[in-house]
Amino acid sequence: MSWPKEYGGRAANPFEQVIYLSELARVRAPETVGVIGLNMAGPTIIVHGTEEQKNRYLSKILSGEEIWCQGFSEPGAGSDLAGVTTRVIRDGDEYVVTGQKVWSSHAQVADYCILVTRSDPQSSRHAGLTYLIVDMHSPGVEVRPIVQITGDPEFNEIFLDEVRVPASNILGSEGDGWRVAMTTLMHERGTLGVALQVRSQLILEDLVKLAQNTTVNGERMIDRAAVRDALAGFDIEVEAMRLTGYRSISNFARTGVPGPEGSVLKLHWSEFNQRLTEFAWELLGPYSQVDGGSAHSIQDGKWQYEFLRSRGNTIEAGTSEVLRNIIAERVLGLPRSR
Ligand SMILES: Cc1cc2nc3c(=O)[nH]c(=O)nc-3n(C[C@H](O)[C@H](O)[C@H](O)COP(=O)(O)OP(=O)(O)OC[C@H]3O[C@@H](n4cnc5c(N)ncnc54)[C@H](O)[C@@H]3O)c2cc1C
């Protein structure tokens, strides 16, 4: 909703965008497969793209006609994105890309990838990186799904073997990829936060219902003081997340760029979600671990899935350790860790 009208958006302000996302979460709308296009690729193209790129890509992200994935992480470069080694060489009007990416969510269904590459082989760290838009249907792109502990193949390896990319598909300029990538990462941690908070509220409501309906030795779980105490603690945390989200979005409305405080919400939410799903397992006992589809599973394996999926929360979009470093240095102004 907040994208410019000329590219299919409604020029809504960040607060309207947040209300919209919150309401989607509240009616339990399924999460969109276009999440990377909407929250990362699109906002990055709006900031760094040429007019031609904006006209070509943005409206099809909004309509859901084209799905995007994010090719940042590599086997040797995750938290340390500046260690990217996927090589790109300019050849006339094209770039030729060779390398490997990993953990790319939705790459198995994606049409385009936002790809961070190394264009200057002599460079190291943040210099010499180039940010490209790559057509996932190009010859030389091979996607191999990786099955997660949930059983879902949600993310993938991407192998790039001399993939030819039109030079016009560069975002920003050659060697300036780090700056462009930072825009993407800020949006990854910033925009989604408020919707995550609403989702946490809903999963907590589900947990409260579960405690009301689960009886052990004739006693309802909700009647146990320790259970009520834990649920009240979770409720307070959800409220704290809501207010942190509002602070972050107010800052975004003032400055136009998502700030480092998005990291606070992401860190809190991911660790909260793990504690909450762990508590659900404690409440339900061993049956909580049974796969959906089994006669013995509870709510068709919902809590098993939620618990297993939550393990990745503290890794994706920045690990907890890395986020703590960002908060220490950029929010609290503490000395740099290295
Ligand atoms: C569900 C899921 C989806 C993902 N989707 C995508 C995607 O679509 N696209 C994409 O590009 N990537 C994606 N990722 C990858 C994710 O961004 C990386 O896994 C993450 O950045 C961590 O990198 P790594 O796995 O290489 O671990 P490493 O960076 O090797 O970290 C290993 C450990 O060392 C710690 N560590 C590293 N550096 C520091 C430091 N400076 N200080 C303290 N501790 C440190 C980490 O916290 C971690 O515990 C996804 C990951 C998951 C789990």
mmCIF file of C-alpha atoms and ligand atoms in Angstrom:
data_model
loop_
_atom_site.group_PDB
_atom_site.id
_atom_site.type_symbol
_atom_site.label_atom_id
_atom_site.label_comp_id
_atom_site.label_asym_id
_atom_site.label_seq_id
_atom_site.Cartn_x
_atom_site.Cartn_y
_atom_site.Cartn_z
ATOM 1 C CA MET A 1 0.000 0.000 0.000
ATOM 2 C CA SER A 2 2.839 2.396 0.710
ATOM 3 C CA TRP A 3 4.395 2.133 -2.750
ATOM 4 C CA PRO A 4 4.107 5.107 -5.134
ATOM 5 C CA LYS A 5 0.867 5.310 -7.131
ATOM 6 C CA GLU A 6 2.670 5.381 -10.486
ATOM 7 C CA TYR A 7 3.970 1.841 -9.844
ATOM 8 C CA GLY A 8 0.666 0.376 -8.684
ATOM 9 C CA GLY A 9 0.794 1.284 -4.969
ATOM 10 C CA ARG A 10 -1.546 3.600 -3.075
ATOM 11 C CA ALA A 11 1.013 6.016 -1.624
ATOM 12 C CA ALA A 12 -0.292 5.121 1.838
ATOM 13 C CA ASN A 13 1.664 6.317 4.850
ATOM 14 C CA PRO A 14 3.563 3.785 7.002
ATOM 15 C CA PHE A 15 0.793 3.765 9.636
ATOM 16 C CA GLU A 16 -1.834 2.753 7.062
ATOM 17 C CA GLN A 17 0.546 0.077 5.812
ATOM 18 C CA VAL A 18 0.939 -1.250 9.352
ATOM 19 C CA ILE A 19 -2.825 -1.264 9.961
ATOM 20 C CA TYR A 20 -3.274 -3.211 6.720
ATOM 21 C CA LEU A 21 -0.606 -5.796 7.643
ATOM 22 C CA SER A 22 -2.022 -6.103 11.164
ATOM 23 C CA GLU A 23 -5.524 -6.707 9.855
ATOM 24 C CA LEU A 24 -4.272 -9.348 7.417
ATOM 25 C CA ALA A 25 -2.608 -11.116 10.327
ATOM 26 C CA ARG A 26 -5.690 -10.696 12.526
ATOM 27 C CA VAL A 27 -7.976 -12.471 10.025
ATOM 28 C CA ARG A 28 -5.296 -15.164 9.806
ATOM 29 C CA ALA A 29 -4.721 -14.614 6.091
ATOM 30 C CA PRO A 30 -2.027 -16.987 4.856
ATOM 31 C CA GLU A 31 1.424 -15.477 4.520
ATOM 32 C CA THR A 32 2.098 -14.476 0.942
ATOM 33 C CA VAL A 33 4.676 -16.303 -1.174
ATOM 34 C CA GLY A 34 5.545 -12.868 -2.557
ATOM 35 C CA VAL A 35 7.029 -11.839 0.783
ATOM 36 C CA ILE A 36 10.574 -11.243 -0.547
ATOM 37 C CA GLY A 37 9.373 -9.193 -3.517
ATOM 38 C CA LEU A 38 7.019 -7.120 -1.381
ATOM 39 C CA ASN A 39 9.228 -6.538 1.629
ATOM 40 C CA MET A 40 12.753 -6.580 0.227
ATOM 41 C CA ALA A 41 13.183 -6.526 -3.565
ATOM 42 C CA GLY A 42 10.430 -3.952 -4.210
ATOM 43 C CA PRO A 43 11.527 -1.415 -1.564
ATOM 44 C CA THR A 44 15.151 -1.776 -2.762
ATOM 45 C CA ILE A 45 14.120 -1.143 -6.394
ATOM 46 C CA ILE A 46 12.094 1.905 -5.274
ATOM 47 C CA VAL A 47 15.207 3.383 -3.599
ATOM 48 C CA HIS A 48 17.993 2.365 -6.010
ATOM 49 C CA GLY A 49 16.255 1.341 -9.268
ATOM 50 C CA THR A 50 16.152 3.199 -12.577
ATOM 51 C CA GLU A 51 12.799 4.391 -13.924
ATOM 52 C CA GLU A 52 12.895 1.505 -16.402
ATOM 53 C CA GLN A 53 13.456 -1.040 -13.614
ATOM 54 C CA LYS A 54 10.654 0.412 -11.503
ATOM 55 C CA ASN A 55 8.246 0.252 -14.458
ATOM 56 C CA ARG A 56 9.303 -3.270 -15.356
ATOM 57 C CA TYR A 57 9.265 -4.993 -11.947
ATOM 58 C CA LEU A 58 7.164 -3.243 -9.305
ATOM 59 C CA SER A 59 3.602 -3.751 -10.551
ATOM 60 C CA LYS A 60 4.175 -7.474 -11.137
ATOM 61 C CA ILE A 61 5.429 -7.867 -7.559
ATOM 62 C CA LEU A 62 2.232 -6.239 -6.300
ATOM 63 C CA SER A 63 -0.016 -8.353 -8.513
ATOM 64 C CA GLY A 64 1.787 -11.530 -7.456
ATOM 65 C CA GLU A 65 2.540 -12.395 -11.092
ATOM 66 C CA GLU A 66 6.264 -12.588 -10.355
ATOM 67 C CA ILE A 67 7.806 -14.197 -7.287
ATOM 68 C CA TRP A 68 11.223 -13.158 -5.958
ATOM 69 C CA CYS A 69 13.912 -14.741 -3.860
ATOM 70 C CA GLN A 70 16.969 -13.365 -2.059
ATOM 71 C CA GLY A 71 20.423 -14.659 -3.019
ATOM 72 C CA PHE A 72 22.600 -13.192 -0.285
ATOM 73 C CA SER A 73 23.878 -16.084 1.890
ATOM 74 C CA GLU A 74 26.621 -18.399 0.646
ATOM 75 C CA PRO A 75 28.241 -21.454 2.254
ATOM 76 C CA GLY A 76 31.052 -19.156 3.464
ATOM 77 C CA ALA A 77 29.079 -15.929 3.897
ATOM 78 C CA GLY A 78 26.001 -15.757 6.111
ATOM 79 C CA SER A 79 26.163 -13.331 9.016
ATOM 80 C CA ASP A 80 29.272 -12.044 7.350
ATOM 81 C CA LEU A 81 27.697 -10.964 4.072
ATOM 82 C CA ALA A 82 30.869 -9.050 3.172
ATOM 83 C CA GLY A 83 32.489 -12.473 2.584
ATOM 84 C CA VAL A 84 30.461 -13.049 -0.620
ATOM 85 C CA THR A 85 32.522 -14.772 -3.332
ATOM 86 C CA THR A 86 29.968 -15.374 -6.116
ATOM 87 C CA ARG A 87 31.888 -13.948 -9.039
ATOM 88 C CA VAL A 88 30.608 -11.561 -11.688
ATOM 89 C CA ILE A 89 32.511 -10.477 -14.803
ATOM 90 C CA ARG A 90 31.381 -7.818 -17.244
ATOM 91 C CA ASP A 91 31.223 -9.046 -20.856
ATOM 92 C CA GLY A 92 29.959 -6.337 -23.243
ATOM 93 C CA ASP A 93 26.318 -5.634 -22.462
ATOM 94 C CA GLU A 94 26.103 -8.500 -20.004
ATOM 95 C CA TYR A 95 27.383 -9.712 -16.656
ATOM 96 C CA VAL A 96 28.439 -13.350 -16.328
ATOM 97 C CA VAL A 97 27.751 -14.802 -12.873
ATOM 98 C CA THR A 98 29.295 -17.958 -11.392
ATOM 99 C CA GLY A 99 28.960 -19.128 -7.796
ATOM 100 C CA GLN A 100 26.699 -20.658 -5.177
ATOM 101 C CA LYS A 101 24.037 -19.272 -2.893
ATOM 102 C CA VAL A 102 22.319 -21.123 -0.053
ATOM 103 C CA TRP A 103 19.213 -20.919 2.188
ATOM 104 C CA SER A 104 17.308 -18.957 -0.482
ATOM 105 C CA SER A 105 13.667 -19.029 0.597
ATOM 106 C CA HIS A 106 11.141 -19.677 -2.198
ATOM 107 C CA ALA A 107 13.887 -19.917 -4.869
ATOM 108 C CA GLN A 108 12.193 -23.093 -6.115
ATOM 109 C CA VAL A 109 9.220 -21.016 -7.278
ATOM 110 C CA ALA A 110 10.917 -17.672 -7.884
ATOM 111 C CA ASP A 111 11.056 -15.800 -11.183
ATOM 112 C CA TYR A 112 13.709 -13.293 -10.069
ATOM 113 C CA CYS A 113 16.478 -13.138 -7.516
ATOM 114 C CA ILE A 114 18.166 -10.180 -5.842
ATOM 115 C CA LEU A 115 21.754 -11.327 -5.953
ATOM 116 C CA VAL A 116 24.852 -9.957 -4.203
ATOM 117 C CA THR A 117 28.024 -10.736 -6.170
ATOM 118 C CA ARG A 118 31.715 -9.844 -6.113
ATOM 119 C CA SER A 119 32.677 -7.845 -9.209
ATOM 120 C CA ASP A 120 36.216 -6.909 -8.192
ATOM 121 C CA PRO A 121 38.314 -10.022 -7.449
ATOM 122 C CA GLN A 122 41.047 -7.873 -5.847
ATOM 123 C CA SER A 123 38.563 -6.320 -3.442
ATOM 124 C CA SER A 124 37.751 -7.572 -0.003
ATOM 125 C CA ARG A 125 34.941 -7.146 2.449
ATOM 126 C CA HIS A 126 32.373 -4.415 1.717
ATOM 127 C CA ALA A 127 34.081 -2.947 -1.343
ATOM 128 C CA GLY A 128 33.826 -4.469 -4.814
ATOM 129 C CA LEU A 129 30.318 -5.958 -4.435
ATOM 130 C CA THR A 130 27.667 -5.600 -7.125
ATOM 131 C CA TYR A 131 23.907 -6.080 -6.705
ATOM 132 C CA LEU A 132 22.039 -7.699 -9.612
ATOM 133 C CA ILE A 133 18.511 -8.676 -10.558
ATOM 134 C CA VAL A 134 18.755 -12.204 -11.995
ATOM 135 C CA ASP A 135 16.075 -13.983 -14.002
ATOM 136 C CA MET A 136 15.772 -17.389 -12.310
ATOM 137 C CA HIS A 137 14.745 -18.967 -15.638
ATOM 138 C CA SER A 138 18.110 -18.091 -17.250
ATOM 139 C CA PRO A 139 20.319 -20.924 -18.557
ATOM 140 C CA GLY A 140 22.915 -21.889 -15.927
ATOM 141 C CA VAL A 141 20.639 -21.373 -12.878
ATOM 142 C CA GLU A 142 20.036 -24.568 -10.922
ATOM 143 C CA VAL A 143 17.882 -24.664 -7.788
ATOM 144 C CA ARG A 144 18.100 -27.546 -5.316
ATOM 145 C CA PRO A 145 15.545 -27.507 -2.483
ATOM 146 C CA ILE A 146 16.720 -28.234 1.074
ATOM 147 C CA VAL A 147 14.232 -29.962 3.371
ATOM 148 C CA GLN A 148 13.963 -28.275 6.789
ATOM 149 C CA ILE A 149 13.216 -30.038 10.096
ATOM 150 C CA THR A 150 9.544 -29.204 9.560
ATOM 151 C CA GLY A 151 9.615 -31.406 6.443
ATOM 152 C CA ASP A 152 8.989 -28.381 4.191
ATOM 153 C CA PRO A 153 11.470 -27.582 1.426
ATOM 154 C CA GLU A 154 11.124 -23.860 2.091
ATOM 155 C CA PHE A 155 14.654 -22.830 1.189
ATOM 156 C CA ASN A 156 17.192 -23.836 -1.439
ATOM 157 C CA GLU A 157 20.690 -23.929 -2.789
ATOM 158 C CA ILE A 158 21.145 -21.904 -5.994
ATOM 159 C CA PHE A 159 24.006 -22.867 -8.315
ATOM 160 C CA LEU A 160 24.984 -20.270 -10.925
ATOM 161 C CA ASP A 161 27.125 -21.488 -13.799
ATOM 162 C CA GLU A 162 28.126 -18.685 -16.173
ATOM 163 C CA VAL A 163 24.673 -17.153 -16.007
ATOM 164 C CA ARG A 164 24.362 -14.209 -18.395
ATOM 165 C CA VAL A 165 22.563 -11.183 -16.949
ATOM 166 C CA PRO A 166 21.837 -8.021 -18.984
ATOM 167 C CA ALA A 167 24.048 -5.166 -17.696
ATOM 168 C CA SER A 168 20.864 -3.091 -17.323
ATOM 169 C CA ASN A 169 19.850 -5.435 -14.461
ATOM 170 C CA ILE A 170 22.319 -3.848 -12.057
ATOM 171 C CA LEU A 171 20.800 -2.098 -9.012
ATOM 172 C CA GLY A 172 22.912 0.900 -8.011
ATOM 173 C CA SER A 173 26.355 0.995 -9.581
ATOM 174 C CA GLU A 174 29.172 -1.529 -10.035
ATOM 175 C CA GLY A 175 31.090 -1.968 -6.780
ATOM 176 C CA ASP A 176 28.360 -0.255 -4.749
ATOM 177 C CA GLY A 177 26.409 -3.417 -3.906
ATOM 178 C CA TRP A 178 26.981 -3.208 -0.145
ATOM 179 C CA ARG A 179 25.016 0.034 0.153
ATOM 180 C CA VAL A 180 22.140 -1.441 -1.874
ATOM 181 C CA ALA A 181 22.195 -4.649 0.195
ATOM 182 C CA MET A 182 21.895 -2.620 3.405
ATOM 183 C CA THR A 183 18.636 -1.103 2.115
ATOM 184 C CA THR A 184 17.302 -4.644 1.607
ATOM 185 C CA LEU A 185 18.383 -5.819 5.067
ATOM 186 C CA MET A 186 16.899 -2.793 6.827
ATOM 187 C CA HIS A 187 13.568 -3.507 5.149
ATOM 188 C CA GLU A 188 13.822 -7.221 5.953
ATOM 189 C CA ARG A 189 13.988 -6.487 9.681
ATOM 190 C CA GLY A 190 11.906 -3.332 9.716
ATOM 191 C CA THR A 191 8.676 -3.618 7.756
ATOM 192 C CA LEU A 192 7.547 -7.046 8.849
ATOM 193 C CA GLY A 193 7.836 -6.471 12.591
ATOM 194 C CA VAL A 194 4.365 -5.232 13.350
ATOM 195 C CA ALA A 195 2.635 -8.066 11.497
ATOM 196 C CA LEU A 196 4.834 -10.522 13.391
ATOM 197 C CA GLN A 197 3.616 -9.005 16.642
ATOM 198 C CA VAL A 198 -0.029 -9.565 15.653
ATOM 199 C CA ARG A 199 0.783 -13.147 14.664
ATOM 200 C CA SER A 200 2.361 -13.635 18.094
ATOM 201 C CA GLN A 201 -0.797 -12.346 19.721
ATOM 202 C CA LEU A 202 -2.883 -14.869 17.770
ATOM 203 C CA ILE A 203 -0.638 -17.802 18.569
ATOM 204 C CA LEU A 204 -0.802 -16.791 22.228
ATOM 205 C CA GLU A 205 -4.620 -16.741 22.021
ATOM 206 C CA ASP A 206 -4.456 -20.277 20.582
ATOM 207 C CA LEU A 207 -2.224 -21.314 23.464
ATOM 208 C CA VAL A 208 -4.622 -19.867 26.041
ATOM 209 C CA LYS A 209 -7.503 -21.837 24.445
ATOM 210 C CA LEU A 210 -5.334 -24.924 24.539
ATOM 211 C CA ALA A 211 -4.647 -24.445 28.253
ATOM 212 C CA GLN A 212 -8.397 -23.997 28.844
ATOM 213 C CA ASN A 213 -9.241 -27.190 26.966
ATOM 214 C CA THR A 214 -6.408 -29.472 28.139
ATOM 215 C CA THR A 215 -7.122 -31.492 31.256
ATOM 216 C CA VAL A 216 -4.565 -33.583 33.128
ATOM 217 C CA ASN A 217 -5.728 -35.864 35.986
ATOM 218 C CA GLY A 218 -9.031 -34.007 36.033
ATOM 219 C CA GLU A 219 -7.392 -30.579 36.361
ATOM 220 C CA ARG A 220 -7.624 -27.960 33.575
ATOM 221 C CA MET A 221 -4.164 -26.662 32.732
ATOM 222 C CA ILE A 222 -5.394 -23.067 32.861
ATOM 223 C CA ASP A 223 -6.283 -23.587 36.541
ATOM 224 C CA ARG A 224 -2.640 -24.167 37.445
ATOM 225 C CA ALA A 225 -1.003 -21.038 38.825
ATOM 226 C CA ALA A 226 2.287 -21.739 37.027
ATOM 227 C CA VAL A 227 0.500 -21.975 33.673
ATOM 228 C CA ARG A 228 -1.457 -18.769 34.233
ATOM 229 C CA ASP A 229 1.720 -17.051 35.342
ATOM 230 C CA ALA A 230 3.567 -18.086 32.162
ATOM 231 C CA LEU A 231 0.666 -17.055 29.918
ATOM 232 C CA ALA A 232 0.449 -13.650 31.607
ATOM 233 C CA GLY A 233 4.200 -13.211 31.053
ATOM 234 C CA PHE A 234 3.782 -13.962 27.342
ATOM 235 C CA ASP A 235 0.894 -11.503 27.140
ATOM 236 C CA ILE A 236 3.055 -8.742 28.616
ATOM 237 C CA GLU A 237 5.779 -9.516 26.089
ATOM 238 C CA VAL A 238 3.339 -9.308 23.161
ATOM 239 C CA GLU A 239 2.243 -5.882 24.399
ATOM 240 C CA ALA A 240 5.874 -4.767 24.691
ATOM 241 C CA MET A 241 6.468 -5.922 21.109
ATOM 242 C CA ARG A 242 3.447 -3.940 19.922
ATOM 243 C CA LEU A 243 4.855 -0.760 21.457
ATOM 244 C CA THR A 244 8.366 -1.419 20.120
ATOM 245 C CA GLY A 245 6.804 -1.901 16.681
ATOM 246 C CA TYR A 246 4.962 1.418 16.960
ATOM 247 C CA ARG A 247 8.177 3.201 17.996
ATOM 248 C CA SER A 248 10.003 1.728 15.034
ATOM 249 C CA ILE A 249 7.254 2.651 12.580
ATOM 250 C CA SER A 250 7.035 6.209 13.977
ATOM 251 C CA ASN A 251 10.733 6.576 13.343
ATOM 252 C CA PHE A 252 10.274 5.191 9.812
ATOM 253 C CA ALA A 253 7.482 7.717 9.178
ATOM 254 C CA ARG A 254 9.797 10.541 10.302
ATOM 255 C CA THR A 255 12.923 9.504 8.407
ATOM 256 C CA GLY A 256 11.630 7.453 5.452
ATOM 257 C CA VAL A 257 14.176 4.690 6.142
ATOM 258 C CA PRO A 258 13.785 1.729 8.497
ATOM 259 C CA GLY A 259 16.137 2.207 11.436
ATOM 260 C CA PRO A 260 18.279 -0.261 13.405
ATOM 261 C CA GLU A 261 15.552 -0.524 16.076
ATOM 262 C CA GLY A 262 13.806 -3.030 13.733
ATOM 263 C CA SER A 263 16.513 -5.378 15.037
ATOM 264 C CA VAL A 264 15.100 -5.056 18.580
ATOM 265 C CA LEU A 265 11.697 -6.295 17.461
ATOM 266 C CA LYS A 266 13.105 -9.098 15.321
ATOM 267 C CA LEU A 267 15.346 -10.305 18.159
ATOM 268 C CA HIS A 268 12.577 -10.178 20.756
ATOM 269 C CA TRP A 269 9.971 -11.802 18.498
ATOM 270 C CA SER A 270 12.220 -14.709 17.440
ATOM 271 C CA GLU A 271 13.297 -15.613 20.971
ATOM 272 C CA PHE A 272 9.728 -15.117 22.269
ATOM 273 C CA ASN A 273 8.347 -17.447 19.599
ATOM 274 C CA GLN A 274 10.789 -20.179 20.591
ATOM 275 C CA ARG A 275 9.912 -19.855 24.290
ATOM 276 C CA LEU A 276 6.190 -19.837 23.518
ATOM 277 C CA THR A 277 6.254 -22.967 21.357
ATOM 278 C CA GLU A 278 8.480 -24.723 23.893
ATOM 279 C CA PHE A 279 5.895 -23.910 26.555
ATOM 280 C CA ALA A 280 3.149 -25.398 24.330
ATOM 281 C CA TRP A 281 5.129 -28.664 24.249
ATOM 282 C CA GLU A 282 5.466 -28.624 28.043
ATOM 283 C CA LEU A 283 1.741 -28.088 28.336
ATOM 284 C CA LEU A 284 0.777 -30.865 25.943
ATOM 285 C CA GLY A 285 3.410 -33.432 26.820
ATOM 286 C CA PRO A 286 4.830 -35.975 24.354
ATOM 287 C CA TYR A 287 1.717 -35.981 22.106
ATOM 288 C CA SER A 288 2.701 -32.475 20.996
ATOM 289 C CA GLN A 289 5.577 -34.057 19.092
ATOM 290 C CA VAL A 290 3.415 -36.342 16.941
ATOM 291 C CA ASP A 291 3.255 -35.518 13.215
ATOM 292 C CA GLY A 292 0.072 -34.053 11.719
ATOM 293 C CA GLY A 293 -2.090 -36.710 10.046
ATOM 294 C CA SER A 294 -1.637 -39.198 12.903
ATOM 295 C CA ALA A 295 -4.639 -40.219 15.045
ATOM 296 C CA HIS A 296 -2.525 -39.255 18.086
ATOM 297 C CA SER A 297 -1.514 -35.796 16.904
ATOM 298 C CA ILE A 298 -2.912 -32.716 18.637
ATOM 299 C CA GLN A 299 -4.565 -30.125 16.397
ATOM 300 C CA ASP A 300 -3.148 -31.967 13.389
ATOM 301 C CA GLY A 301 0.443 -31.447 14.521
ATOM 302 C CA LYS A 302 0.126 -27.643 14.725
ATOM 303 C CA TRP A 303 2.321 -27.304 17.815
ATOM 304 C CA GLN A 304 4.924 -29.716 16.516
ATOM 305 C CA TYR A 305 5.192 -27.656 13.327
ATOM 306 C CA GLU A 306 5.268 -24.320 15.167
ATOM 307 C CA PHE A 307 7.992 -25.530 17.532
ATOM 308 C CA LEU A 308 10.188 -26.901 14.745
ATOM 309 C CA ARG A 309 9.700 -23.869 12.476
ATOM 310 C CA SER A 310 10.541 -21.484 15.310
ATOM 311 C CA ARG A 311 14.086 -22.924 15.532
ATOM 312 C CA GLY A 312 15.020 -21.041 12.341
ATOM 313 C CA ASN A 313 13.603 -17.740 13.632
ATOM 314 C CA THR A 314 16.777 -16.891 15.530
ATOM 315 C CA ILE A 315 18.898 -17.569 12.414
ATOM 316 C CA GLU A 316 16.930 -16.079 9.483
ATOM 317 C CA ALA A 317 17.092 -12.311 8.841
ATOM 318 C CA GLY A 318 20.107 -11.987 11.150
ATOM 319 C CA THR A 319 21.048 -14.328 14.008
ATOM 320 C CA SER A 320 20.382 -13.282 17.602
ATOM 321 C CA GLU A 321 24.108 -12.755 18.223
ATOM 322 C CA VAL A 322 24.458 -10.486 15.196
ATOM 323 C CA LEU A 323 21.319 -8.536 16.111
ATOM 324 C CA ARG A 324 22.632 -8.047 19.667
ATOM 325 C CA ASN A 325 25.803 -6.585 18.166
ATOM 326 C CA ILE A 326 23.751 -4.220 15.970
ATOM 327 C CA ILE A 327 21.604 -3.134 18.926
ATOM 328 C CA ALA A 328 24.698 -2.603 21.102
ATOM 329 C CA GLU A 329 26.515 -0.540 18.498
ATOM 330 C CA ARG A 330 23.798 1.257 16.548
ATOM 331 C CA VAL A 331 20.952 1.625 19.017
ATOM 332 C CA LEU A 332 22.784 1.898 22.349
ATOM 333 C CA GLY A 333 25.951 3.479 20.930
ATOM 334 C CA LEU A 334 28.325 1.052 22.680
ATOM 335 C CA PRO A 335 31.883 0.583 21.338
ATOM 336 C CA ARG A 336 32.268 -1.633 18.260
ATOM 337 C CA SER A 337 32.813 -5.347 18.953
ATOM 338 C CA ARG A 338 35.643 -5.550 16.390
HETATM 339 C C1 LIG B 1 14.415 -20.208 7.585
HETATM 340 C C2 LIG B 1 15.580 -19.468 6.955
HETATM 341 C C3 LIG B 1 15.377 -18.767 5.786
HETATM 342 C C4 LIG B 1 16.440 -18.095 5.175
HETATM 343 N N1 LIG B 1 16.208 -17.434 3.989
HETATM 344 C C5 LIG B 1 17.247 -16.823 3.364
HETATM 345 C C6 LIG B 1 17.056 -16.208 2.077
HETATM 346 O O1 LIG B 1 15.937 -16.189 1.523
HETATM 347 N N2 LIG B 1 18.123 -15.650 1.453
HETATM 348 C C7 LIG B 1 19.358 -15.637 2.019
HETATM 349 O O2 LIG B 1 20.271 -15.089 1.404
HETATM 350 N N3 LIG B 1 19.580 -16.236 3.226
HETATM 351 C C8 LIG B 1 18.550 -16.821 3.900
HETATM 352 N N4 LIG B 1 18.769 -17.443 5.116
HETATM 353 C C9 LIG B 1 20.138 -17.498 5.627
HETATM 354 C C10 LIG B 1 20.379 -16.624 6.846
HETATM 355 O O3 LIG B 1 20.406 -15.264 6.493
HETATM 356 C C11 LIG B 1 21.739 -17.097 7.430
HETATM 357 O O4 LIG B 1 21.562 -18.428 7.869
HETATM 358 C C12 LIG B 1 22.163 -16.214 8.559
HETATM 359 O O5 LIG B 1 22.540 -14.958 8.076
HETATM 360 C C13 LIG B 1 23.335 -16.840 9.340
HETATM 361 O O6 LIG B 1 24.372 -17.185 8.488
HETATM 362 P P1 LIG B 1 25.048 -18.625 8.539
HETATM 363 O O7 LIG B 1 23.944 -19.646 8.504
HETATM 364 O O8 LIG B 1 26.090 -18.678 7.491
HETATM 365 O O9 LIG B 1 25.714 -18.736 9.974
HETATM 366 P P2 LIG B 1 27.088 -18.071 10.419
HETATM 367 O O10 LIG B 1 27.130 -16.661 9.950
HETATM 368 O O11 LIG B 1 28.208 -18.971 10.010
HETATM 369 O O12 LIG B 1 26.945 -18.073 11.988
HETATM 370 C C14 LIG B 1 27.229 -19.223 12.794
HETATM 371 C C15 LIG B 1 27.106 -18.815 14.249
HETATM 372 O O13 LIG B 1 28.099 -17.808 14.564
HETATM 373 C C16 LIG B 1 27.482 -16.660 15.124
HETATM 374 N N5 LIG B 1 28.157 -15.433 14.675
HETATM 375 C C17 LIG B 1 28.491 -15.120 13.394
HETATM 376 N N6 LIG B 1 29.077 -13.899 13.360
HETATM 377 C C18 LIG B 1 29.092 -13.428 14.635
HETATM 378 C C19 LIG B 1 29.552 -12.228 15.239
HETATM 379 N N7 LIG B 1 30.112 -11.247 14.512
HETATM 380 N N8 LIG B 1 29.407 -12.082 16.583
HETATM 381 C C20 LIG B 1 28.828 -13.064 17.332
HETATM 382 N N9 LIG B 1 28.383 -14.233 16.800
HETATM 383 C C21 LIG B 1 28.508 -14.411 15.484
HETATM 384 C C22 LIG B 1 26.051 -16.698 14.592
HETATM 385 O O14 LIG B 1 25.188 -15.975 15.453
HETATM 386 C C23 LIG B 1 25.758 -18.197 14.593
HETATM 387 O O15 LIG B 1 25.365 -18.638 15.867
HETATM 388 C C24 LIG B 1 17.731 -18.116 5.753
HETATM 389 C C25 LIG B 1 17.928 -18.830 6.948
HETATM 390 C C26 LIG B 1 16.877 -19.495 7.545
HETATM 391 C C27 LIG B 1 17.127 -20.244 8.818
#
